[in-house]
Coordinates of C-alpha atoms in Angstrom, one line a residue:
X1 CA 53.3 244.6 74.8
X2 CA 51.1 247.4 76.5
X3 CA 49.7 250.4 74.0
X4 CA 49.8 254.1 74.2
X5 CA 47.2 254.7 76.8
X6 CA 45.6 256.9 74.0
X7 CA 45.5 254.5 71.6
X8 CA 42.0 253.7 70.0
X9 CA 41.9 252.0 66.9
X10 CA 39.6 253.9 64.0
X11 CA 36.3 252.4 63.3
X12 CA 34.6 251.5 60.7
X13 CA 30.8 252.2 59.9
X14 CA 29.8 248.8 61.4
X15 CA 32.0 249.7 64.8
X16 CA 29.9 253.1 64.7
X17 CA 26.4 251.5 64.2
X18 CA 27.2 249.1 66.8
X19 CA 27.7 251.8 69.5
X20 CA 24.7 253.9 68.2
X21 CA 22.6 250.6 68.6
X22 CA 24.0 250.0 72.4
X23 CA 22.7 253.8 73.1
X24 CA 19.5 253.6 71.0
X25 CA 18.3 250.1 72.2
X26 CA 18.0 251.9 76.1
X27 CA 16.8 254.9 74.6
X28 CA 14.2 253.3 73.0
X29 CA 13.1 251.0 76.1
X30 CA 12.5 253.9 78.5
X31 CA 10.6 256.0 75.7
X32 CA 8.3 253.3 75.8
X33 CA 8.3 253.4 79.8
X34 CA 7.1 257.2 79.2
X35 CA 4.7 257.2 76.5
X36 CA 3.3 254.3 79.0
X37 CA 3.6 257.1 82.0
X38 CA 1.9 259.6 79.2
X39 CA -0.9 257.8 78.2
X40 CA -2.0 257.3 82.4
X41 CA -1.5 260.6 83.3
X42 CA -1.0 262.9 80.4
X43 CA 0.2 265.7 82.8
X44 CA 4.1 263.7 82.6
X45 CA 3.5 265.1 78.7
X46 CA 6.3 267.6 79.1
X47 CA 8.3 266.1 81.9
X48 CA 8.4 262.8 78.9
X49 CA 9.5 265.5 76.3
X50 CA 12.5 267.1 78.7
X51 CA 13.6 263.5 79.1
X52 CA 13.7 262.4 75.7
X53 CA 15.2 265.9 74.6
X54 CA 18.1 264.9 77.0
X55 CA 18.5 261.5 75.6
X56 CA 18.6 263.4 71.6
X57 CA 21.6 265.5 73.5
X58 CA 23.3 263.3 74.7
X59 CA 23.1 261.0 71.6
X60 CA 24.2 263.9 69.6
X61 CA 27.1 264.2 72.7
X62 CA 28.4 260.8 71.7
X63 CA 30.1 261.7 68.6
X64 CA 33.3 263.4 70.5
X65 CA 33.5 260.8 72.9
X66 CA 36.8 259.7 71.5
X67 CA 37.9 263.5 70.9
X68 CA 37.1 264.2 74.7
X69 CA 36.4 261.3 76.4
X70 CA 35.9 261.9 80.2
X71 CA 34.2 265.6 79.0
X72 CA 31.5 263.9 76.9
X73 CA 31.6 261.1 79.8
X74 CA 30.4 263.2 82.5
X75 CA 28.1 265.4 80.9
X76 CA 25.9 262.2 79.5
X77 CA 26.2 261.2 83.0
X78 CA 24.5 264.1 84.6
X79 CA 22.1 263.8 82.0
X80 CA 21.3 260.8 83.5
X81 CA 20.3 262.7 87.1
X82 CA 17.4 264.1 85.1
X83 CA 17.0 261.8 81.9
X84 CA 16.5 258.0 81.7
X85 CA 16.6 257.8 77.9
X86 CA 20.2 259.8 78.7
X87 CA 21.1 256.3 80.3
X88 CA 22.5 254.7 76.7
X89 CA 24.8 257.6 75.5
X90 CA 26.0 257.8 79.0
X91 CA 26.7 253.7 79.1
X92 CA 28.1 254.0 75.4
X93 CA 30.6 256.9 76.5
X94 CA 31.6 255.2 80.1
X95 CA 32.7 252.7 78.2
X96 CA 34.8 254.6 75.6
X97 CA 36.2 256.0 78.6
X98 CA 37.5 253.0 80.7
X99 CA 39.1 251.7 77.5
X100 CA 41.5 254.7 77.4
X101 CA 42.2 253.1 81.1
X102 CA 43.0 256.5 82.8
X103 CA 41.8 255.5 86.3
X104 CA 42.5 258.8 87.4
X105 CA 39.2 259.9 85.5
X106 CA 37.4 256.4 85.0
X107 CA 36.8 256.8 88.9
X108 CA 35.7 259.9 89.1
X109 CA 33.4 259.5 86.4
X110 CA 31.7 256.2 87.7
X111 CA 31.7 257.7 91.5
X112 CA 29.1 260.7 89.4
X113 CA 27.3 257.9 87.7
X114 CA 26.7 256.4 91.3
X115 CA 25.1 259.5 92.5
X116 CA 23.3 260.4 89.5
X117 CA 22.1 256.9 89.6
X118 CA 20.8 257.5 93.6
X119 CA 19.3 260.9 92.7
X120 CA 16.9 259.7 89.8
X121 CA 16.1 256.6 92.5
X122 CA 14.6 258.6 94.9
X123 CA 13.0 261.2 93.7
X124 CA 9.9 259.7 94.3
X125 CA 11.0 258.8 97.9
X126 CA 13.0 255.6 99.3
X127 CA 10.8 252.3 98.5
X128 CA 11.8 248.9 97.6
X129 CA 11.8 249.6 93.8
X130 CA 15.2 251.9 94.7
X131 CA 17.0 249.2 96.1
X132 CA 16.3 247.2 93.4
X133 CA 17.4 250.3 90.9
X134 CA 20.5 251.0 92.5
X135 CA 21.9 247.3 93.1
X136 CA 21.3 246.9 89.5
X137 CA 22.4 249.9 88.3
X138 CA 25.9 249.9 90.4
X139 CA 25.8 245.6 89.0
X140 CA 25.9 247.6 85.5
X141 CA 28.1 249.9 85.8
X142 CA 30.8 246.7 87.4
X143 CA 30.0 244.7 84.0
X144 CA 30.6 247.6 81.8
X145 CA 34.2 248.4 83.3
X146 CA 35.1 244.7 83.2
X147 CA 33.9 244.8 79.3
X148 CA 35.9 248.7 78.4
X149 CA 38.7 246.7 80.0
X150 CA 38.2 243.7 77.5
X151 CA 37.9 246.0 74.7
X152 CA 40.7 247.4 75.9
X153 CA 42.5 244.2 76.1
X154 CA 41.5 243.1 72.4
X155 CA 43.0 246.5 71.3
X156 CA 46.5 246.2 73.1
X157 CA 46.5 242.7 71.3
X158 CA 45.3 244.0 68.2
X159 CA 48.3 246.7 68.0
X160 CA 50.9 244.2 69.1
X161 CA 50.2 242.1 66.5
X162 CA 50.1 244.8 63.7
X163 CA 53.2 246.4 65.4
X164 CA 54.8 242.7 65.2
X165 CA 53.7 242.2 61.4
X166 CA 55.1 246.0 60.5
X167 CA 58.6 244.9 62.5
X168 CA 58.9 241.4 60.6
X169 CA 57.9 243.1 57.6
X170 CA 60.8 245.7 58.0
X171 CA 63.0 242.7 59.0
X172 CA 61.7 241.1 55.0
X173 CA 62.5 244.6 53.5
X174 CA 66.3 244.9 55.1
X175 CA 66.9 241.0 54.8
X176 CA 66.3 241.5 51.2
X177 CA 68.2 244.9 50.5
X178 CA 71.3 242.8 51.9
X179 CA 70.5 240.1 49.9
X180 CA 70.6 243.0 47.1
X181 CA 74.0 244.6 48.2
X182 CA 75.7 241.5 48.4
X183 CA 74.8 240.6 45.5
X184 CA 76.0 243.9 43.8
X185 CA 79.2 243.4 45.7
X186 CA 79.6 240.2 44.6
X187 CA 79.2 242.1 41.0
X188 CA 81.2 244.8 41.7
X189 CA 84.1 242.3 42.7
X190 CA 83.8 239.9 39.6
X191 CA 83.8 243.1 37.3
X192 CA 86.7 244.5 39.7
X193 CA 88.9 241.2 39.1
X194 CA 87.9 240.9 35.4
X195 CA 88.6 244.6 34.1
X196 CA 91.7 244.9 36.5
X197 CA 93.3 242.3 34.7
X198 CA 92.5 243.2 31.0
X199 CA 93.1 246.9 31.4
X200 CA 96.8 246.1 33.2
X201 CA 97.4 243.8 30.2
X202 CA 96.5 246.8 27.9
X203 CA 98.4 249.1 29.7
X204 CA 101.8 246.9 29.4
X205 CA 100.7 246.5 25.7
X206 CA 100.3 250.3 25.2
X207 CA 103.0 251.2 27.1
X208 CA 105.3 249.0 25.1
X209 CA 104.1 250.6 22.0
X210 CA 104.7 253.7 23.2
X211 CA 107.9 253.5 25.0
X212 CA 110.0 251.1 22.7
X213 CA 111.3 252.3 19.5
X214 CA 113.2 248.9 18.4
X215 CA 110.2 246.7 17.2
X216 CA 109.8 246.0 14.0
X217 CA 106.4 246.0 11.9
X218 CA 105.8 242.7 12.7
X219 CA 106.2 242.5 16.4
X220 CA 104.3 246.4 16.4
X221 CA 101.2 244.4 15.0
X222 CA 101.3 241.4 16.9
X223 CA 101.2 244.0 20.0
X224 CA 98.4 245.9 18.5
X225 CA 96.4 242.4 17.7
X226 CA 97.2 241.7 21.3
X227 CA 95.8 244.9 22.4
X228 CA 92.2 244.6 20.4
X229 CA 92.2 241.1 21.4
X230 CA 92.1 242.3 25.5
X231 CA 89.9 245.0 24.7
X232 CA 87.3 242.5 23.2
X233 CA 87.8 240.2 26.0
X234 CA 86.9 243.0 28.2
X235 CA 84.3 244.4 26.8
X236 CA 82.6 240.7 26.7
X237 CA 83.2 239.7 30.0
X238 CA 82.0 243.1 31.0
X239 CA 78.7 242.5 28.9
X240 CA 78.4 239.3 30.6
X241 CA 78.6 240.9 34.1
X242 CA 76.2 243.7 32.9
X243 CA 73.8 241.3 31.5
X244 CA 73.2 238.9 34.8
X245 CA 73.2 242.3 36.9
X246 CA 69.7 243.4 34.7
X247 CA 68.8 239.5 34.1
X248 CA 68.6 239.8 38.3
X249 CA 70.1 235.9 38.1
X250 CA 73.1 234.2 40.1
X251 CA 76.7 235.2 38.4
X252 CA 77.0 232.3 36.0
X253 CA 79.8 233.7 34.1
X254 CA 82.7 234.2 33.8
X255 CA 84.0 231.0 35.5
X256 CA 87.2 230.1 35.4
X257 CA 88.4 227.4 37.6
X258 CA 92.1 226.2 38.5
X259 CA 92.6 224.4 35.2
X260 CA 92.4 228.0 33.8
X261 CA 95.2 228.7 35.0
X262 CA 98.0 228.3 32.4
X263 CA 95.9 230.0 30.2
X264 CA 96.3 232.9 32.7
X265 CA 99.8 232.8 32.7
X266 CA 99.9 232.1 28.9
X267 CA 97.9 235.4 28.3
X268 CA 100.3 237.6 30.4
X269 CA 103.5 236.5 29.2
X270 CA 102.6 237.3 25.8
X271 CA 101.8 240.6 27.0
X272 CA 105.0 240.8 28.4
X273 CA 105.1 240.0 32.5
X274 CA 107.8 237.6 33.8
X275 CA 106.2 234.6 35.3
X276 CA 107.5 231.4 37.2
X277 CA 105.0 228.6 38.0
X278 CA 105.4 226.4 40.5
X279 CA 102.6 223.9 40.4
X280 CA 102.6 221.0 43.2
X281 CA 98.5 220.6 43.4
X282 CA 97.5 216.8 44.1
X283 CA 94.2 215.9 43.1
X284 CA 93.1 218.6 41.6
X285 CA 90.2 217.0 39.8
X286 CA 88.5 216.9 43.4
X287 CA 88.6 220.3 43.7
X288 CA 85.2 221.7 45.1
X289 CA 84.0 224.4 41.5
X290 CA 83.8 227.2 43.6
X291 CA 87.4 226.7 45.5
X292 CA 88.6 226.5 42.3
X293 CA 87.3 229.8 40.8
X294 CA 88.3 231.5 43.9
X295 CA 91.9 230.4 43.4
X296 CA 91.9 231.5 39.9
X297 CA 90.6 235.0 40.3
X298 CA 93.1 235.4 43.5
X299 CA 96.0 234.4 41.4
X300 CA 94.6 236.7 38.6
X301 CA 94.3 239.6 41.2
X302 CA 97.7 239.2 42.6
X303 CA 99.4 238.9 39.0
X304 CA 97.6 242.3 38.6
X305 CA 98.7 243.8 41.9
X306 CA 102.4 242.6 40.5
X307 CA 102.3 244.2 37.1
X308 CA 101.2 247.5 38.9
X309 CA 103.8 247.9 42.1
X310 CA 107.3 245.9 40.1
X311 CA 106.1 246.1 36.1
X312 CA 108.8 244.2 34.2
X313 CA 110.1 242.0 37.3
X314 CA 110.0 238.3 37.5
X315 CA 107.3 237.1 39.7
X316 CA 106.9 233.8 40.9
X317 CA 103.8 231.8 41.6
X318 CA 103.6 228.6 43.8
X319 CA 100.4 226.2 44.0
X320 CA 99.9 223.5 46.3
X321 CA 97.9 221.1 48.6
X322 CA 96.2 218.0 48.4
X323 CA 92.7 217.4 49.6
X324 CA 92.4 217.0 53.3
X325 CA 94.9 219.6 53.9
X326 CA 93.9 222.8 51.9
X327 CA 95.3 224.6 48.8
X328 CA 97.9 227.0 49.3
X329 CA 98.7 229.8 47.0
X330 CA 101.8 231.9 47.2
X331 CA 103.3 235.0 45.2
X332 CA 106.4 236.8 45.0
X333 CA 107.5 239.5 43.4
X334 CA 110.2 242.3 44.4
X335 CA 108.8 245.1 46.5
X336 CA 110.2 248.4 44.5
X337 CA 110.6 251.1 47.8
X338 CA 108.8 254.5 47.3
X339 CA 106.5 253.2 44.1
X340 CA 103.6 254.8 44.3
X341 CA 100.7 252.6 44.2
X342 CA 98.8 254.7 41.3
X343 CA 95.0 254.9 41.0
X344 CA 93.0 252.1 43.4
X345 CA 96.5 251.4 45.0
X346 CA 95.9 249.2 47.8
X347 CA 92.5 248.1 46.9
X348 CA 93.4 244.9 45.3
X349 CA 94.4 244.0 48.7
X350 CA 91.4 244.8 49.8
X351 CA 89.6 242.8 47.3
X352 CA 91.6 239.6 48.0
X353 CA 91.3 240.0 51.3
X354 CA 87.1 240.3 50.8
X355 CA 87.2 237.0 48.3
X356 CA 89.6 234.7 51.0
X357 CA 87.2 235.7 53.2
X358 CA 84.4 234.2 51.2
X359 CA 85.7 231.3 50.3
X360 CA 86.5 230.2 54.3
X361 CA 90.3 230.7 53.7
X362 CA 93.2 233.6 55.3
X363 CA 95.4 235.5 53.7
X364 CA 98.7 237.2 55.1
X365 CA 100.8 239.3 53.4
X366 CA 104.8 240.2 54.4
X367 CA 107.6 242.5 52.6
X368 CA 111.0 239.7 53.3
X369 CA 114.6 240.1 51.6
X370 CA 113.1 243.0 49.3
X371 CA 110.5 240.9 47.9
X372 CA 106.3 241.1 48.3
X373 CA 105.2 238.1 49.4
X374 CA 101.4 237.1 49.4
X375 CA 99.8 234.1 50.8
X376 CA 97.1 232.5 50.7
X377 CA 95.1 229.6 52.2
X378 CA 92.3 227.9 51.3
X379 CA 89.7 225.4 52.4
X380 CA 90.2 221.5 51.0
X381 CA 88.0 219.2 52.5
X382 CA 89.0 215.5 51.7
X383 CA 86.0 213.8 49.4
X384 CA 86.9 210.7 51.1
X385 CA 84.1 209.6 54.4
X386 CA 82.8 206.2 55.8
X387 CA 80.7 204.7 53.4
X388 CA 78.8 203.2 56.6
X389 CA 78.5 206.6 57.7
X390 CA 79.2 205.6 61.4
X391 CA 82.6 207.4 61.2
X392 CA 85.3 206.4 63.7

């Protein structure tokens, strides 16, 4: 991936020293080449000082290179037309400058350093030694693009690789707030199917203490008993919820499978729905835990869905299947015309439709001969394989 032309990574103390050591180490060669030049003809005394003044400047130049980096470029470059020790600040800078890889200034800039480079050769007229300056100073200048376009390199690689860490990092963080939300939806549903079906019962319960004025003491406490009796459940099976929600753990409990069942339908006839089983499930010792608990919260949902749209009216519930060819699950109950669905009307739909889903299976639902009718298949796979495993 290619950076921001701009880009230049911040640097640390080292990365600073470094760079004042690459303009230093020049600096410090041709001071030595003057105080030589001084010390055999001490009338270079002040020429040496101008040079070495220039070289301070343009050392003191270097610390906006990065700010303005083909400004501080050129002006240590036309230092250099006057000032050898000027030579390491200006390398230091043309370098910062071809890693920002604007050849629209880098060329510009290293066409000045040409003729800066030509000027200081011949000011003492065209000999041998300038051939020998110039070929090695233009050799120079070559290297030092190809190395600003390494560094350069190193960067880009550097930032697509911190880029790429930051992106799978953000792919961790969302992977793991959906692994968060599903896991409160799966919450929200259990405590959705659990509390749906306790507070119906308690409804029918209250509403047959309120509405009937024909039962005796006894059969008045037996509803009441029946009433604290849901109300504990709930507030248990709610705990339980609550609890693995802060615990942060799988949803262990509640549980219930298929063989749960009849105490389902045991539980809401005494409360007082109408229910007619019809169970024709083959095998049902094979079936997989999590089919099973599936099957016994859809049936739970739909028996709620039923006491809420036809309270009072006979519903019937058919099981079947046999491994191999899936577990079906049907219920019927009459369809009342213009009942109103009351608070969360049509969401238990919704939620069955969510928890076939899970479980692999479909759901359809139809309104035929007055009646609701809800169906619903689910997955079965036969426990039976080829004990050579080489199939058929």
């Amino acid at each position: 991936m290619r950076a921001r032309p701009e880009y230049q990574p911040p640097l640390d103390r080292r990365g600073v020293a470094l760079r004042y050591l690459c303009a230093v180490v020049p600096m410090l060669f041709h001071g030595a080449v003057l105080a030589w030049l001084v010390a055999q003809d001490g009338s270079r005394l002040a020429q040496a000082l101008t040079d070495v003044g220039l070289g301070v400047l343009g050392l003191v130049l270097m610390r906006w290179r990065r700010r303005w980096p083909w400004q501080i470029a050129v002006a240590t470059v036309l230092l250099t037309a006057v000032s050898a020790t000027a030579t390491g600040p200006a390398l230091v800078a043309y370098v910062s400058l071809v890693t920002h890889r604007r050849w629209s200034r880098t060329i510009p800039v290293a066409v000045v350093s040409v003729l800066c480079l030509l000027a200081g050769a011949v000011q003492d007229g065209i000999t041998q030694a300038t051939y020998v300056s110039t070929v090695s100073g233009v050799t120079i200048l070559g290297a030092l693009t190809f190395f600003g376009l390494y560094l350069r390199g190193r960067r880009d690689l550097e930032l697509s690789l911190r880029e790429r860490a930051l992106a799978v990092e953000r792919e961790q963080r969302q992977r793991i707030e959906q692994a968060r939300l599903a896991e409160r939806v799966k919450i929200a549903q259990e405590m959705h199917d659990v509390l749906a079906h306790r507070i119906s019962l308690l409804a029918m319960l209250a509403g047959g203490l309120a509405y009937r004025t024909d039962l005796t003491p006894e059969q008045t406490r037996e509803a009441a008993l029946a009433i604290q009796e849901n109300a504990h459940q709930s507030l248990n099976e709610l705990r339980t919820v609550l609890g693995t929600l802060r615990d942060d753990g799988e949803l262990e409990a509640p549980q219930p499978g298929l063989d749960h069942l009849d105490a389902l339908f045991g539980e809401v006839r005494a409360a007082g729905q109408r229910v007619e089983v019809d169970d024709s499930v083959d095998g049902r010792d094979r079936l997989p835990a999590p089919t099973g608990r599936h099957a016994y919260r859809i049936v739970q949902e739909a028996l709620t869905n039923a006491r809420k749209h036809a309270p009072g009216s006979l519903v019937t519930t058919e099981l079947g299947g046999r491994p191999g060819e899936g577990l079906r699950i049907r219920v019927t109950n009459p369809a009342r015309p213009g009942s109103s669905p009351g608070p969360g009307g049509r969401l238990g739909l919704v939620g069955l439709a969510e928890r076939t889903r899970m479980a692999g299976g479909t759901l359809s639902h139809t309104i035929r001969d007055g009646c609701f009718i809800l169906d619903v298949r689910l997955p079965w796979e036969s426990a039976e394989r080829d004990p050579t495993g080489a199939g058929g």
